[in-house]
CSV table of C-alpha atoms and ligand atoms in Angstrom, one decimal:
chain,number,residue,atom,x,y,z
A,1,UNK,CA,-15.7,-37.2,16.5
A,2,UNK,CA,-14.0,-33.7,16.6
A,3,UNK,CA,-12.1,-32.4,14.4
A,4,UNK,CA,-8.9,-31.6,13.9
A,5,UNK,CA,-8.4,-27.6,12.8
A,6,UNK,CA,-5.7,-26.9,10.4
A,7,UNK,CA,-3.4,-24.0,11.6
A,8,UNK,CA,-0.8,-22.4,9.4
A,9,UNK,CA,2.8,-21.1,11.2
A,10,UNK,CA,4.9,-18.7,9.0
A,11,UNK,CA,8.5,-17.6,10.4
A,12,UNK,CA,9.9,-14.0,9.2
A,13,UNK,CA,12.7,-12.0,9.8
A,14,UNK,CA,14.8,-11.6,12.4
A,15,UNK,CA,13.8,-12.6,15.9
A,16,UNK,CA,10.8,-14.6,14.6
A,17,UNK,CA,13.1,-17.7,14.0
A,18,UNK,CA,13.7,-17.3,17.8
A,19,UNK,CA,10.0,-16.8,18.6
A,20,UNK,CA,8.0,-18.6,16.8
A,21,UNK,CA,9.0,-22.3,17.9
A,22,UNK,CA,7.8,-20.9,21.5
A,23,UNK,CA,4.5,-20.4,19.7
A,24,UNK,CA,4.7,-23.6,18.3
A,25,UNK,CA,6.2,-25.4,22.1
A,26,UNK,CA,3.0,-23.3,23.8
A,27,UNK,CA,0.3,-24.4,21.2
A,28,UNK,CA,1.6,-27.8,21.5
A,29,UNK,CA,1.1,-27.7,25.2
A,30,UNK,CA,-2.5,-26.7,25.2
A,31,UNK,CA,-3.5,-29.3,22.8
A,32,UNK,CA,-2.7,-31.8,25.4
A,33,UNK,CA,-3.9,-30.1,28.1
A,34,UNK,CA,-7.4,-28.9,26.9
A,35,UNK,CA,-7.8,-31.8,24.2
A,36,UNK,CA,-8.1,-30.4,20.7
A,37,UNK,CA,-6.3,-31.4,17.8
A,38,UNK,CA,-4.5,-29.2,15.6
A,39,UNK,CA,-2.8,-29.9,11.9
A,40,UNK,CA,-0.1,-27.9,12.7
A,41,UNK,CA,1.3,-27.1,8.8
A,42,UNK,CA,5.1,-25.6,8.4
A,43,UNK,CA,6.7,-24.0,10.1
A,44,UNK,CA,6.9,-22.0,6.5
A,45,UNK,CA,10.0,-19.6,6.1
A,46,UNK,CA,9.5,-15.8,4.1
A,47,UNK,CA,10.6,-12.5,4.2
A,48,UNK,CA,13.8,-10.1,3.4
A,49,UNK,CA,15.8,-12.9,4.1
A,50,UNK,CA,14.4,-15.1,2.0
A,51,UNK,CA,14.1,-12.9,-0.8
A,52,UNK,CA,17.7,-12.0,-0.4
A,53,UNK,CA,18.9,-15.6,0.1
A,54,UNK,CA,17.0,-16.5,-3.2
A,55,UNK,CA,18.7,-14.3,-5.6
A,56,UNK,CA,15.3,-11.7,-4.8
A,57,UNK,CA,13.5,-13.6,-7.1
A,58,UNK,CA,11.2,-15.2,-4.6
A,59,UNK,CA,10.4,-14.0,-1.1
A,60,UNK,CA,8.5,-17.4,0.5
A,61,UNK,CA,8.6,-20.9,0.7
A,62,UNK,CA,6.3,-22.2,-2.2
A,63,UNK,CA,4.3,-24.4,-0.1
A,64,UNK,CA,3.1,-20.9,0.9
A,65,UNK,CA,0.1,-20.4,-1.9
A,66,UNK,CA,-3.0,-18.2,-1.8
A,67,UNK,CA,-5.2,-21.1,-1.5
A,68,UNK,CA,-3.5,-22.6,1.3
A,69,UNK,CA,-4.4,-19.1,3.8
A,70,UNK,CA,-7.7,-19.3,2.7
A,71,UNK,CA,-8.2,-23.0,3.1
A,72,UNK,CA,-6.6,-23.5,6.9
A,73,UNK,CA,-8.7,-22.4,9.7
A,74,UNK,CA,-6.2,-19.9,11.1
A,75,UNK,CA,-2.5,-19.3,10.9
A,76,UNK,CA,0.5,-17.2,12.2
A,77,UNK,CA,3.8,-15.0,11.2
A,78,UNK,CA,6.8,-14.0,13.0
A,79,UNK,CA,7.0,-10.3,12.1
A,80,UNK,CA,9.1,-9.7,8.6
A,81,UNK,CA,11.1,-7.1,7.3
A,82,UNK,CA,14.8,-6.1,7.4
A,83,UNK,CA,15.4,-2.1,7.7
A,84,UNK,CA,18.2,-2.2,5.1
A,85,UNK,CA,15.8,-3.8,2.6
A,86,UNK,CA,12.4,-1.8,2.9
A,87,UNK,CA,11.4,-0.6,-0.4
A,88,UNK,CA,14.3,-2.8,-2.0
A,89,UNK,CA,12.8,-6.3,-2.5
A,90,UNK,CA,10.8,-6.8,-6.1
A,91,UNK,CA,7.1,-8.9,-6.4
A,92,UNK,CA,4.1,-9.1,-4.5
A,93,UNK,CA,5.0,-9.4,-0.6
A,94,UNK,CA,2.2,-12.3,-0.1
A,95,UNK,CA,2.1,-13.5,3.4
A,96,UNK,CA,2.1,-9.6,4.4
A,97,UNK,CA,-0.3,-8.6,2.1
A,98,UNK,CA,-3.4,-10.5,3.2
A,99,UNK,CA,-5.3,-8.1,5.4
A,100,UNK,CA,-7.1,-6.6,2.2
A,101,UNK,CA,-7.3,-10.6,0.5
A,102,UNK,CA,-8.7,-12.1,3.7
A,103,UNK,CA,-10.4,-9.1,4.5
A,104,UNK,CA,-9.2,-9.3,8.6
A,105,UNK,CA,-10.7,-6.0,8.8
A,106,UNK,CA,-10.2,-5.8,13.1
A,107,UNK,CA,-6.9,-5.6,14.3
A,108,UNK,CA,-7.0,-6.4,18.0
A,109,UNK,CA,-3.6,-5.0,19.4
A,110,UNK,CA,-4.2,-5.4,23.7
A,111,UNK,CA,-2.5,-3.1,26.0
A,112,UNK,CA,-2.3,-4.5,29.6
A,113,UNK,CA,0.2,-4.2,32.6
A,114,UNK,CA,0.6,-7.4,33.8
A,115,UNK,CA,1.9,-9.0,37.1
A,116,UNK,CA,5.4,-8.5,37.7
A,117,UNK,CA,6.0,-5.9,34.9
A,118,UNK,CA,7.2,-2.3,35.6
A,119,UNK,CA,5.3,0.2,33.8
A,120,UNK,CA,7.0,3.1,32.3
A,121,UNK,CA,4.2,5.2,33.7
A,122,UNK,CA,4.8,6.5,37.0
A,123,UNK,CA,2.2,5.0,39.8
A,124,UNK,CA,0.9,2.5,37.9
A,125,UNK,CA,0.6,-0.9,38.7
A,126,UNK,CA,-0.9,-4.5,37.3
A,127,UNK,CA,-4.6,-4.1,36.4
A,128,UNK,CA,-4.1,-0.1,36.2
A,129,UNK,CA,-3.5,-0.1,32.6
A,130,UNK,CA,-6.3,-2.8,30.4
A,131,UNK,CA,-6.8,-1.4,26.8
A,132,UNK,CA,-7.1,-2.7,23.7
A,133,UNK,CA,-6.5,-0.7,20.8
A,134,UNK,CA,-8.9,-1.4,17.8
A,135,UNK,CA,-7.4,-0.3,15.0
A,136,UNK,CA,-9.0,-0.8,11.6
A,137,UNK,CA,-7.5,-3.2,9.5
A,138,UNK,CA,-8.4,-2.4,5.9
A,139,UNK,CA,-8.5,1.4,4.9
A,140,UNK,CA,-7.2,4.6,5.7
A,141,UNK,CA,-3.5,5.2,4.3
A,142,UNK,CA,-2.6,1.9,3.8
A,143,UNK,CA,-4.8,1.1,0.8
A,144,UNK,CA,-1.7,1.8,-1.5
A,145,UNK,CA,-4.5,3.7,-3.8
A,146,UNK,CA,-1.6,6.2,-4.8
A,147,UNK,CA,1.9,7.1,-6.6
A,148,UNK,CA,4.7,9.0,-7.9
A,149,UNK,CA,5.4,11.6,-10.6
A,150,UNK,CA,8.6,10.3,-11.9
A,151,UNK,CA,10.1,12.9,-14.2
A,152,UNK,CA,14.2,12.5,-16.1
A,153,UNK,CA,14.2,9.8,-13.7
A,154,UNK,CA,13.3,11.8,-10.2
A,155,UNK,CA,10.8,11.4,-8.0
A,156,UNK,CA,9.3,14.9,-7.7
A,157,UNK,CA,5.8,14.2,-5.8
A,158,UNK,CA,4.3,11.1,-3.9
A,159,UNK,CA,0.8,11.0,-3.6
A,160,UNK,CA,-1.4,8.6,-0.8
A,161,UNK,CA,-4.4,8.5,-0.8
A,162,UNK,CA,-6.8,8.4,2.8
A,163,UNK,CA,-9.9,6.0,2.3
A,164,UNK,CA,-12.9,5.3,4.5
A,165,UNK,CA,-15.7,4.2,3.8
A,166,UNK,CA,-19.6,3.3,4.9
A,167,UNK,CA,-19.5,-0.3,5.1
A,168,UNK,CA,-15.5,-0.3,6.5
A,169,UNK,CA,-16.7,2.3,9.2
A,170,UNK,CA,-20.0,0.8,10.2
A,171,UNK,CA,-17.8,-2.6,10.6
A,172,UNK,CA,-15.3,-1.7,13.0
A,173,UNK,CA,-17.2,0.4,14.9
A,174,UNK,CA,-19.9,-2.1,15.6
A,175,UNK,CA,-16.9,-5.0,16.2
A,176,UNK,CA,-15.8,-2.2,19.1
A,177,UNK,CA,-19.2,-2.1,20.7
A,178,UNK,CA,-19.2,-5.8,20.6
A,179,UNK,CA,-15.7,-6.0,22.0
A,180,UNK,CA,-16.4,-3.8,24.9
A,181,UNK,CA,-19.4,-5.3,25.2
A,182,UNK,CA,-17.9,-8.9,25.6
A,183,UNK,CA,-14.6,-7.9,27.9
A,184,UNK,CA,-12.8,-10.5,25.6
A,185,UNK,CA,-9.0,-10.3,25.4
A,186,UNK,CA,-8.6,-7.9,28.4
A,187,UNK,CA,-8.0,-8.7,32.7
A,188,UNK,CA,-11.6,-7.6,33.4
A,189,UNK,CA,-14.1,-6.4,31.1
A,190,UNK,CA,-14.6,-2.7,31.4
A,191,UNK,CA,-12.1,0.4,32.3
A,192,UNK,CA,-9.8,-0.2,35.3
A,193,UNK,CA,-10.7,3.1,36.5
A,194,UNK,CA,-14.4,2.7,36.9
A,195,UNK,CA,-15.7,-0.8,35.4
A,196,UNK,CA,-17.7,0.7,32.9
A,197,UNK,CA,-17.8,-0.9,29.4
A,198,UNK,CA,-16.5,2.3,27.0
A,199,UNK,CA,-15.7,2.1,23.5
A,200,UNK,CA,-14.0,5.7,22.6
A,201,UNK,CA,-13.5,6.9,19.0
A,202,UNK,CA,-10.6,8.3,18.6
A,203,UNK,CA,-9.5,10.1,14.8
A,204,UNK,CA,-9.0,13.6,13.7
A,205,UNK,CA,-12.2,14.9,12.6
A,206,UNK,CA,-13.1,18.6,11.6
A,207,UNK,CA,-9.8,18.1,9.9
A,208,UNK,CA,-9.3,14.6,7.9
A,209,UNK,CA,-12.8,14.4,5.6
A,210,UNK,CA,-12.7,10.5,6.4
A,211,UNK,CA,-12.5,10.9,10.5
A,212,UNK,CA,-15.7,13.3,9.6
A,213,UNK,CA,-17.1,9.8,8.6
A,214,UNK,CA,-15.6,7.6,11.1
A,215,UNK,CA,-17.3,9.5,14.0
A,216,UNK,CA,-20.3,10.2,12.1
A,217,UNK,CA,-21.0,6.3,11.8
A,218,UNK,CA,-19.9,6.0,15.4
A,219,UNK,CA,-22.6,8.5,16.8
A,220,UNK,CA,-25.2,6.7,14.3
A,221,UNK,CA,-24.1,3.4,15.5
A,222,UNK,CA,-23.6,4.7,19.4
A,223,UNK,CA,-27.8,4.4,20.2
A,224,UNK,CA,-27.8,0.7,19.5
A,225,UNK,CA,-25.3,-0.1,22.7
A,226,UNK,CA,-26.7,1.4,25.5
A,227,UNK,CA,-24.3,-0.5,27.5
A,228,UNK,CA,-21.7,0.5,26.6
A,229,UNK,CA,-20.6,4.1,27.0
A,230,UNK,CA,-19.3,6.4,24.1
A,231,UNK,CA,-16.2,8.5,24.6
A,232,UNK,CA,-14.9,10.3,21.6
A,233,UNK,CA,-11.4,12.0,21.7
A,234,UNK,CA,-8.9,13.8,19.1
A,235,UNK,CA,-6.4,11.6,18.2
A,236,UNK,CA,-3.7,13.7,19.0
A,237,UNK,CA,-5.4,14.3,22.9
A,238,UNK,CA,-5.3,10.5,23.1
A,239,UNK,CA,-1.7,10.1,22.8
A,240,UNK,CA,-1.7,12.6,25.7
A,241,UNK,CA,-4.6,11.3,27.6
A,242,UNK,CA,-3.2,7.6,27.2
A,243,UNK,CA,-0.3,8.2,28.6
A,244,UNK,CA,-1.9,10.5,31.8
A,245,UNK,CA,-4.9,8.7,32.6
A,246,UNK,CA,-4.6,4.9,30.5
A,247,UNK,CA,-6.7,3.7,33.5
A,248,UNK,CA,-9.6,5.8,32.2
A,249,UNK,CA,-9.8,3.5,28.5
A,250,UNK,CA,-11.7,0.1,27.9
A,251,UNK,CA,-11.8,-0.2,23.7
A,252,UNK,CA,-10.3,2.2,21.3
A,253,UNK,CA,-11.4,2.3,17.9
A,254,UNK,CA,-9.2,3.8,15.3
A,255,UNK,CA,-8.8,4.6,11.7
A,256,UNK,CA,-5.8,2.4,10.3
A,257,UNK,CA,-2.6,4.3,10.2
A,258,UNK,CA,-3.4,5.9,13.9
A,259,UNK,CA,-3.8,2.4,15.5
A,260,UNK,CA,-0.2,1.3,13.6
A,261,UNK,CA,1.1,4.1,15.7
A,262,UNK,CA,-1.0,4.1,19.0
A,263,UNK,CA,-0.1,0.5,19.6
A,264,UNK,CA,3.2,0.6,19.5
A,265,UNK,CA,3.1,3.4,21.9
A,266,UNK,CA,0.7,1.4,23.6
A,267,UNK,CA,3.7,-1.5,23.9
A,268,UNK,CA,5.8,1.4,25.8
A,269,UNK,CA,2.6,1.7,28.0
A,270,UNK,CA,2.6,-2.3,28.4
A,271,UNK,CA,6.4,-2.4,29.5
A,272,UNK,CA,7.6,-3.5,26.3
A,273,UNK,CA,7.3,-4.1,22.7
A,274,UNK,CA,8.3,-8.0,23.9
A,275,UNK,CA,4.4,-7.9,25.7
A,276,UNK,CA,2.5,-6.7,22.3
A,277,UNK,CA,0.3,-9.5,20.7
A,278,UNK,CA,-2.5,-9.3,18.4
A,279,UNK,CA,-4.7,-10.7,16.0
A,280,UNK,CA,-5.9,-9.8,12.6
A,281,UNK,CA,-9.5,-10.8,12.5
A,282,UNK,CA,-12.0,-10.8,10.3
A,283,UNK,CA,-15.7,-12.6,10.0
A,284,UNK,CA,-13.8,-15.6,8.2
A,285,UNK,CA,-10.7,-15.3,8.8
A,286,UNK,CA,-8.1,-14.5,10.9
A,287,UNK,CA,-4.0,-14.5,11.5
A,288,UNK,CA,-2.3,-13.7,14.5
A,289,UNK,CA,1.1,-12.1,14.5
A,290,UNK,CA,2.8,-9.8,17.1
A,291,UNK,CA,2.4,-6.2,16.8
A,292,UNK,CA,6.3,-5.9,16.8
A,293,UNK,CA,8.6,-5.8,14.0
A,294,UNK,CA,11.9,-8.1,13.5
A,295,UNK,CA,13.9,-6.4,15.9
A,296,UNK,CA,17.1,-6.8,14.5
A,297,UNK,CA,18.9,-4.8,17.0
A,298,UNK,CA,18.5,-7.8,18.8
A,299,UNK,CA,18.2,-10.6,16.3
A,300,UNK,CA,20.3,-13.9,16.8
A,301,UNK,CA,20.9,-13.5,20.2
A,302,UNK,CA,18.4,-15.7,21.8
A,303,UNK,CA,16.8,-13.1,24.3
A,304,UNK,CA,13.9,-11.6,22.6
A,305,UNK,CA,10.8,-12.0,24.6
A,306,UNK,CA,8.5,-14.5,23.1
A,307,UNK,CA,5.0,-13.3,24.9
A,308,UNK,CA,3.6,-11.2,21.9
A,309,UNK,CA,3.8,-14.0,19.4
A,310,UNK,CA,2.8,-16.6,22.2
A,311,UNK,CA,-0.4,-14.0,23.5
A,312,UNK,CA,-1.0,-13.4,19.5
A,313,UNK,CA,-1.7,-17.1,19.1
A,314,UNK,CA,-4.0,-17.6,22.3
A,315,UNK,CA,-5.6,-14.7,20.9
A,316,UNK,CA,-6.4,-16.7,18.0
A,317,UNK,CA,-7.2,-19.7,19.3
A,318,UNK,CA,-10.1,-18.2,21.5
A,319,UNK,CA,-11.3,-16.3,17.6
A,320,UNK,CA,-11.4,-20.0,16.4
A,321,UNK,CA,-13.1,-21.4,19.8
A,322,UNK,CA,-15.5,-18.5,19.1
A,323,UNK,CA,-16.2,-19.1,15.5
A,324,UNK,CA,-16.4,-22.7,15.6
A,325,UNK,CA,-17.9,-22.9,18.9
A,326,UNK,CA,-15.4,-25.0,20.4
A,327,UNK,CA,-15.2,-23.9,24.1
A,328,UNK,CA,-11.8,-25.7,24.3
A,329,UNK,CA,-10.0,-23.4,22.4
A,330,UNK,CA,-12.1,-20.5,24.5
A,331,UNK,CA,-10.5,-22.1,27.5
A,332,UNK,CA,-7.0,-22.9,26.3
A,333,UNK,CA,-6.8,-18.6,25.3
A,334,UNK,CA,-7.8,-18.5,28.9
A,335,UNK,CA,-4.9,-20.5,29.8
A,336,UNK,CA,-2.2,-19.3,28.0
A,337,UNK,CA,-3.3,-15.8,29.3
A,338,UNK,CA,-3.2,-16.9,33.0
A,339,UNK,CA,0.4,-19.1,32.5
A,340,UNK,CA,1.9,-15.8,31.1
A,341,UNK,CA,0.9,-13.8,34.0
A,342,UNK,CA,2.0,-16.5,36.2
A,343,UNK,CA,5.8,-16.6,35.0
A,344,UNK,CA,5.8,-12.6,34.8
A,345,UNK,CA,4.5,-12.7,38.5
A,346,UNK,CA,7.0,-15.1,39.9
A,347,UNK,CA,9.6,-12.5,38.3
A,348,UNK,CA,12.2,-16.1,38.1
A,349,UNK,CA,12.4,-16.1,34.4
A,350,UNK,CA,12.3,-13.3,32.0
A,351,UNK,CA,13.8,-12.0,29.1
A,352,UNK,CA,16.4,-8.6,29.0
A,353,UNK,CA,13.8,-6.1,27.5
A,354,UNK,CA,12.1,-6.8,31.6
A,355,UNK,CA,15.5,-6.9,33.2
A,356,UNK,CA,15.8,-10.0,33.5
A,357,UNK,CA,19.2,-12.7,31.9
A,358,UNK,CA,16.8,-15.6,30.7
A,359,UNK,CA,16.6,-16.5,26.9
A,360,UNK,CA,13.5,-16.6,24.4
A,361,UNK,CA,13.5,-20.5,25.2
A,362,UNK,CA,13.5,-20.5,28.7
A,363,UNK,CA,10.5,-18.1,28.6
A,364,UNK,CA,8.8,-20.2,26.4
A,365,UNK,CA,9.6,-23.0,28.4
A,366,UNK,CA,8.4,-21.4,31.6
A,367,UNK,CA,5.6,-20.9,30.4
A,368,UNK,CA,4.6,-24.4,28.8
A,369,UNK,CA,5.3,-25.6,32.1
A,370,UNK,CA,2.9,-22.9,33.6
A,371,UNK,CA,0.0,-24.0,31.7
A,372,UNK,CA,0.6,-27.7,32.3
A,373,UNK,CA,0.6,-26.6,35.9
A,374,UNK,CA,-2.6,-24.6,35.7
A,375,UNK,CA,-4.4,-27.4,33.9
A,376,UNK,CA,-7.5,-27.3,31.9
B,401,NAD,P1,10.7,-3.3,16.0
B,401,NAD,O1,9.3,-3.4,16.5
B,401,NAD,O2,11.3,-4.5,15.3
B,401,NAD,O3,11.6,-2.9,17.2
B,401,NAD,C1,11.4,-1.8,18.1
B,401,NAD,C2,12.1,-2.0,19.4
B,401,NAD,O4,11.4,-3.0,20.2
B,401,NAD,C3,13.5,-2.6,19.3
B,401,NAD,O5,14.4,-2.0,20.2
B,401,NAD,C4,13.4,-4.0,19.5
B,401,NAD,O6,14.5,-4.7,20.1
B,401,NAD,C5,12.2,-4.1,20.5
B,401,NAD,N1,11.5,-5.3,20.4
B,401,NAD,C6,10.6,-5.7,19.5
B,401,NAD,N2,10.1,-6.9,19.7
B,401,NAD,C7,10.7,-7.4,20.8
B,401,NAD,C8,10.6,-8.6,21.5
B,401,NAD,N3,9.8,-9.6,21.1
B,401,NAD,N4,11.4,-8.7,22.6
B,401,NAD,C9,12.2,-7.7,23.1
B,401,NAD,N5,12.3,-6.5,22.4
B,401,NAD,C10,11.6,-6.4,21.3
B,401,NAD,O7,10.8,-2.0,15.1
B,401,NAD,P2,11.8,-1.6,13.9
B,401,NAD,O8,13.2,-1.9,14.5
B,401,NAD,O9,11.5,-0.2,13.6
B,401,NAD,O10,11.5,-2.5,12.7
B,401,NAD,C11,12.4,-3.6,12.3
B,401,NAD,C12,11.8,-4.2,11.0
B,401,NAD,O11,10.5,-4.8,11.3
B,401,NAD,C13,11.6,-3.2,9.9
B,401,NAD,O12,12.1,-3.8,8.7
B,401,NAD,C14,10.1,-3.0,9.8
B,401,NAD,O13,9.6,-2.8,8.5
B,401,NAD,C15,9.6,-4.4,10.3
B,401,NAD,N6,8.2,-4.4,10.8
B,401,NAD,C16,7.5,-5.5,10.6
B,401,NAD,C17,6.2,-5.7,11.2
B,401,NAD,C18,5.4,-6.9,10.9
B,401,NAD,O14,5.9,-7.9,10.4
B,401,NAD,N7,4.1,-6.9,11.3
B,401,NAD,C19,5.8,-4.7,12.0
B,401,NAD,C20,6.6,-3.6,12.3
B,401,NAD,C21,7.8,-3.5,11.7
């Protein structure tokens, strides 16, 4: 008999109270369509809010517990955060806090034009622009190794510090070769431009003693994958070079803080932030969320575009289908993908941020219906 695979949802801030039950209403779709079972558990609420509405003493539901996002299979957030409270709220941030605990060291943030979406890029149309950016997960500014110099009660200097190492280099690097080398999560595997499977490390060496690193281990690595070809460029050039040739890009692999920044540029590149899904992934391990924040210029209105937090959890799905070698969650990623590029190609129903006067349900909606319609 199969199994039933326990899946975690977490809400957040902001829109994710309007997006996540479309993650929920699509998941629930492909169970019955491609015949798995899922032990769906919450929807869990955290965040700013939560912290706020709970006299800041607590910032998530306590069902949430550090055993519980080690024990499910997988799970997923809404994004979290309010701008008036960053740096506000007291305690530990948990739910946002696990890419070091769970050690989801591959963030896997795709950048694709779809059908039916205008690019901001001149020219370009669907299937011109397939990327993914790979940014790693676990080092780099973000390891909060760091602090102040308080003095009479000022802050006079702030000090980050910029980690790589061996093993957190080697590990990304060789997950990028992998990635290019399986074409999983893009259209097609390979650059639009020319088909060829490229992985290109992107950092700033000769500058940053760390990006010496990263492209050292990538040029050690680089002989092992004959396949797939080995493109370096400046950090800084790739901003330019992404936005003037994206065409020319397969897999990008990229110290931490770089890929934070590159993929939301990249969800410019995509059409919009609304189209920006991704998982957190690690070899036990992984959470999807969107690569979006809470968007509360727009919160509580009903129109934010649910296909990053719905893309983010087909993402996941086919992680799972991988790791547990279950080739009906491989197929339902498959399916979600395809329903979403279905509705955006009809050009019927979409949200504002693609022109269009539908709300966050009727997307989700739409594309439930999609996938029924595609079948398994
Ligand atoms: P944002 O990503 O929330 O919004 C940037 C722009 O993209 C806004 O104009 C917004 O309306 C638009 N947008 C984002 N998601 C959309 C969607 N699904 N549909 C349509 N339009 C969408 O960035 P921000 O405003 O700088 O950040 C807001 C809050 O989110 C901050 O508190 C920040 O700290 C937090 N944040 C959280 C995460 C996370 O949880 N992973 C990531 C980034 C930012």
């Amino acid at each position: 008999m199969s199994r039933s695979y326990k899946v975690l949802a977490l809400v957040g801030d902001g829109i994710a109270k309007e997006i996540v039950p479309e993650a929920i209403n699509v998941l629930e779709a492909a169970q019955r369509i491609y015949g798995f079972d899922l032990e769906l558990i919450g929807p869990y609420e955290f965040g700013a809010k939560y912290y706020v509405d709970h006299d800041m003493e607590v910032g998530w539901d306590p069902a949430i517990t550090q055993e519980l996002l080690h024990e499910v299979d997988c799970w997923f957030k809404g994004p979290v955060g309010l701008p008036e409270w960053v740096g506000r709220l007291p305690g530990p941030y948990l739910p946002i806090n696990q890419r070091l605990d769970l050690d989801v060291y591959a963030n896997i943030r795709p950048c694709r034009l779809r059908p039916g979406v205008d690019s901001v890029l001149a020219g370009r149309k669907a299937g011109d622009i397939d990327y993914i950016v790979l940014r790693e997960n676990t080092e780099h500014m973000y390891v909060k190794i760091g602090g102040r110099l308080r003095r009479g009660g000022e802050t006079e200097l702030a000090v980050d510090n910029y980690i790589q190492t061996r093993k957190g280099c080697e590990r990304i690097i060789r997950f990028g070769f992998e990635l290019a080398r399986s074409g999983d999560y893009k259209g097609r595997p390979g650059a639009p431009s020319d088909g060829v499977r490229r992985l290109t490390c992107s950092a700033k060496w000769g500058v940053c003693k760390g990006d010496d690193l990263f492209k050292a281990i990538f040029e050690e690595l680089e002989p092992e994958y004959p396949d797939v070809e080995a493109d370096y460029a400046w950090i800084d050039a790739w901003s330019y070079w992404a936005i003037m040739r994206p065409d020319y890009y397969d897999v990008v692999v990229m110290p931490n803080q770089y890929g934070d920044i590159m993929s939301d540029m990249s969800g410019a590149i995509q059409g919009s932030m609304g189209l920006a899904g991704s998982i957190n992934a690690g070899d036990r391990h992984c959470y999807a969320e969107p690569t979006h924040g809470s968007a509360p210029d727009i919160a509580g209105r009903g129109i934010a575009n649910p296909t990053s937090i719905i893309l983010s959890v087909g993402m996941m799905l086919n992680w799972l289908g991988e790791k547990r070698r279950d080739e009906r969650l491989k197929r339902a990623w498959k399916g979600i993908d395809r329903a979403v590029d279905k509705v955006l190609a009809e050009r019927k129903v979409r949200t504002p941020d693609l022109k269009g006067t539908n709300s966050t349900r009727q997307f989700g909606d739409a594309v439930a219906k999609a996938l029924s319609e595609i079948g398994s």
